[in-house]
Amino acid sequence: FTTLLAEFAQHRELDPYLDTLWPLCPADLTASDILMVVLQHLPCSQENPLPFSSERNQLTVGLLKPLLQRVVQRPCVQDEMYSDALQSPTFPPPTPPREHKIPSKAMADNAPQVPKARTSSPSALVQGDTA
């Protein structure tokens, strides 16, 4: 597959055969591996250093998109290892029942008192302002 991918990176004449190339991709190949092979085998573009050449024989990300999407959407080996646990109807496990503790009277007496917020009426504010 990597040899075919390297040839694909160099020759635009193979573009019509892309749909037959993608199913040959091995399961252990990652998107990074694919991009590395393509980048290593791109043809040299010394004759046309402009960023946007007028030629139509350039490799674009759009051509690689179907393969990269397929590789990224494949289930990972780790996902397969834990798939039985993830598919379990009791995942995540139920929380254990909570114990309701009844506070003793001594603990309630020693608890710090929370001060209540003072509220003042608008008339008290007005009276304080005029004094």
mmCIF file of C-alpha atoms in Angstrom:
data_model
loop_
_atom_site.group_PDB
_atom_site.id
_atom_site.type_symbol
_atom_site.label_atom_id
_atom_site.label_comp_id
_atom_site.label_asym_id
_atom_site.label_seq_id
_atom_site.Cartn_x
_atom_site.Cartn_y
_atom_site.Cartn_z
ATOM 1 C CA PHE A 1 0.000 0.000 0.000
ATOM 2 C CA THR A 2 2.775 2.446 0.846
ATOM 3 C CA THR A 3 4.423 1.807 -2.519
ATOM 4 C CA LEU A 4 1.150 2.501 -4.319
ATOM 5 C CA LEU A 5 0.612 5.592 -2.183
ATOM 6 C CA ALA A 6 4.103 6.829 -3.039
ATOM 7 C CA GLU A 7 3.373 6.383 -6.756
ATOM 8 C CA PHE A 8 0.053 8.135 -6.313
ATOM 9 C CA ALA A 9 1.836 11.094 -4.685
ATOM 10 C CA GLN A 10 4.122 11.437 -7.711
ATOM 11 C CA HIS A 11 1.753 10.869 -10.626
ATOM 12 C CA ARG A 12 -1.575 12.593 -11.180
ATOM 13 C CA GLU A 13 -2.452 10.045 -13.881
ATOM 14 C CA LEU A 14 -3.386 7.636 -11.067
ATOM 15 C CA ASP A 15 -6.093 9.905 -9.647
ATOM 16 C CA PRO A 16 -8.949 8.024 -11.401
ATOM 17 C CA TYR A 17 -7.897 4.882 -9.491
ATOM 18 C CA LEU A 18 -8.066 6.428 -6.023
ATOM 19 C CA ASP A 19 -11.332 4.712 -5.153
ATOM 20 C CA THR A 20 -9.682 1.335 -5.672
ATOM 21 C CA LEU A 21 -6.588 2.332 -3.685
ATOM 22 C CA TRP A 22 -8.305 3.446 -0.466
ATOM 23 C CA PRO A 23 -9.782 0.026 0.492
ATOM 24 C CA LEU A 24 -6.255 -1.440 0.390
ATOM 25 C CA CYS A 25 -5.152 0.727 3.319
ATOM 26 C CA PRO A 26 -3.911 -1.481 6.196
ATOM 27 C CA ALA A 27 -5.669 -1.162 9.540
ATOM 28 C CA ASP A 28 -2.492 -0.281 11.438
ATOM 29 C CA LEU A 29 -1.683 2.715 9.225
ATOM 30 C CA THR A 30 -2.456 6.080 10.842
ATOM 31 C CA ALA A 31 -3.228 9.407 9.210
ATOM 32 C CA SER A 32 0.240 10.628 10.232
ATOM 33 C CA ASP A 33 1.845 7.643 8.489
ATOM 34 C CA ILE A 34 -0.099 8.342 5.308
ATOM 35 C CA LEU A 35 0.833 12.015 5.271
ATOM 36 C CA MET A 36 4.486 11.144 5.936
ATOM 37 C CA VAL A 37 4.591 8.769 2.942
ATOM 38 C CA VAL A 38 2.945 11.355 0.711
ATOM 39 C CA LEU A 39 5.273 14.156 1.821
ATOM 40 C CA GLN A 40 8.373 11.998 1.335
ATOM 41 C CA HIS A 41 7.374 11.099 -2.215
ATOM 42 C CA LEU A 42 6.117 14.408 -3.556
ATOM 43 C CA PRO A 43 7.872 15.352 -6.801
ATOM 44 C CA CYS A 44 10.355 18.209 -6.656
ATOM 45 C CA SER A 45 8.896 21.489 -7.853
ATOM 46 C CA GLN A 46 12.111 23.382 -8.604
ATOM 47 C CA GLU A 47 10.948 24.505 -12.030
ATOM 48 C CA ASN A 48 7.946 26.434 -10.669
ATOM 49 C CA PRO A 49 8.556 27.918 -7.193
ATOM 50 C CA LEU A 50 5.375 30.003 -7.190
ATOM 51 C CA PRO A 51 2.830 29.014 -4.541
ATOM 52 C CA PHE A 52 -0.009 28.732 -7.063
ATOM 53 C CA SER A 53 1.226 27.242 -10.282
ATOM 54 C CA SER A 54 -0.937 27.179 -13.353
ATOM 55 C CA GLU A 55 -0.438 23.443 -13.844
ATOM 56 C CA ARG A 56 -3.200 21.018 -12.878
ATOM 57 C CA ASN A 57 -0.879 18.208 -11.802
ATOM 58 C CA GLN A 58 -0.603 19.114 -8.121
ATOM 59 C CA LEU A 59 -1.566 16.869 -5.274
ATOM 60 C CA THR A 60 -4.228 18.502 -3.120
ATOM 61 C CA VAL A 61 -5.600 17.715 0.300
ATOM 62 C CA GLY A 62 -8.987 17.165 -1.346
ATOM 63 C CA LEU A 63 -7.607 14.071 -3.067
ATOM 64 C CA LEU A 64 -6.417 12.637 0.263
ATOM 65 C CA LYS A 65 -9.515 13.606 2.229
ATOM 66 C CA PRO A 66 -11.526 10.369 1.674
ATOM 67 C CA LEU A 67 -8.592 8.229 2.819
ATOM 68 C CA LEU A 68 -7.813 10.383 5.850
ATOM 69 C CA GLN A 69 -11.466 10.441 6.904
ATOM 70 C CA ARG A 70 -11.667 6.663 6.621
ATOM 71 C CA VAL A 71 -8.492 6.194 8.677
ATOM 72 C CA VAL A 72 -9.570 8.638 11.390
ATOM 73 C CA GLN A 73 -13.033 7.064 11.724
ATOM 74 C CA ARG A 74 -11.690 3.537 12.167
ATOM 75 C CA PRO A 75 -12.053 2.195 15.698
ATOM 76 C CA CYS A 76 -8.799 2.224 17.611
ATOM 77 C CA VAL A 77 -7.305 -1.000 19.016
ATOM 78 C CA GLN A 78 -7.739 0.380 22.544
ATOM 79 C CA ASP A 79 -11.396 1.077 21.813
ATOM 80 C CA GLU A 80 -11.851 -2.559 20.790
ATOM 81 C CA MET A 81 -10.214 -3.756 24.015
ATOM 82 C CA TYR A 82 -12.708 -1.838 26.137
ATOM 83 C CA SER A 83 -15.728 -2.107 23.862
ATOM 84 C CA ASP A 84 -17.329 -4.851 25.954
ATOM 85 C CA ALA A 85 -17.139 -2.678 29.070
ATOM 86 C CA LEU A 86 -18.395 0.373 27.222
ATOM 87 C CA GLN A 87 -21.324 -1.555 25.744
ATOM 88 C CA SER A 88 -22.335 -2.898 29.144
ATOM 89 C CA PRO A 89 -25.774 -1.707 30.294
ATOM 90 C CA THR A 90 -24.298 -0.884 33.708
ATOM 91 C CA PHE A 91 -21.653 1.542 32.477
ATOM 92 C CA PRO A 92 -20.929 3.624 34.406
ATOM 93 C CA PRO A 93 -21.662 1.589 37.517
ATOM 94 C CA PRO A 94 -24.519 2.830 39.661
ATOM 95 C CA THR A 95 -23.628 5.046 42.574
ATOM 96 C CA PRO A 96 -23.856 3.411 45.967
ATOM 97 C CA PRO A 97 -26.702 4.528 48.224
ATOM 98 C CA ARG A 98 -25.864 7.423 50.505
ATOM 99 C CA GLU A 99 -26.044 7.121 54.244
ATOM 100 C CA HIS A 100 -28.184 9.815 55.817
ATOM 101 C CA LYS A 101 -26.547 10.901 59.052
ATOM 102 C CA ILE A 102 -28.664 12.486 61.740
ATOM 103 C CA PRO A 103 -26.696 15.283 63.384
ATOM 104 C CA SER A 104 -26.553 15.063 67.147
ATOM 105 C CA LYS A 105 -27.779 17.947 69.305
ATOM 106 C CA ALA A 106 -24.257 18.662 70.586
ATOM 107 C CA MET A 107 -22.916 19.077 67.060
ATOM 108 C CA ALA A 108 -25.799 21.371 66.161
ATOM 109 C CA ASP A 109 -25.073 23.595 69.184
ATOM 110 C CA ASN A 110 -21.359 23.916 68.296
ATOM 111 C CA ALA A 111 -22.026 24.788 64.656
ATOM 112 C CA PRO A 112 -21.021 28.350 63.744
ATOM 113 C CA GLN A 113 -23.893 30.738 63.356
ATOM 114 C CA VAL A 114 -24.239 32.358 59.958
ATOM 115 C CA PRO A 115 -25.038 36.070 60.296
ATOM 116 C CA LYS A 116 -28.218 37.118 58.583
ATOM 117 C CA ALA A 117 -27.996 39.773 55.925
ATOM 118 C CA ARG A 118 -29.314 43.174 56.937
ATOM 119 C CA THR A 119 -32.042 44.563 54.846
ATOM 120 C CA SER A 120 -33.031 48.158 54.923
ATOM 121 C CA SER A 121 -36.024 49.799 53.484
ATOM 122 C CA PRO A 122 -35.697 52.562 50.903
ATOM 123 C CA SER A 123 -37.142 55.039 53.397
ATOM 124 C CA ALA A 124 -34.299 54.290 55.868
ATOM 125 C CA LEU A 125 -31.740 55.026 53.159
ATOM 126 C CA VAL A 126 -33.418 58.298 52.303
ATOM 127 C CA GLN A 127 -33.561 59.336 55.961
ATOM 128 C CA GLY A 128 -29.868 58.508 56.416
ATOM 129 C CA ASP A 129 -28.943 60.582 53.370
ATOM 130 C CA THR A 130 -30.757 63.700 54.577
ATOM 131 C CA ALA A 131 -29.356 63.642 58.082
#
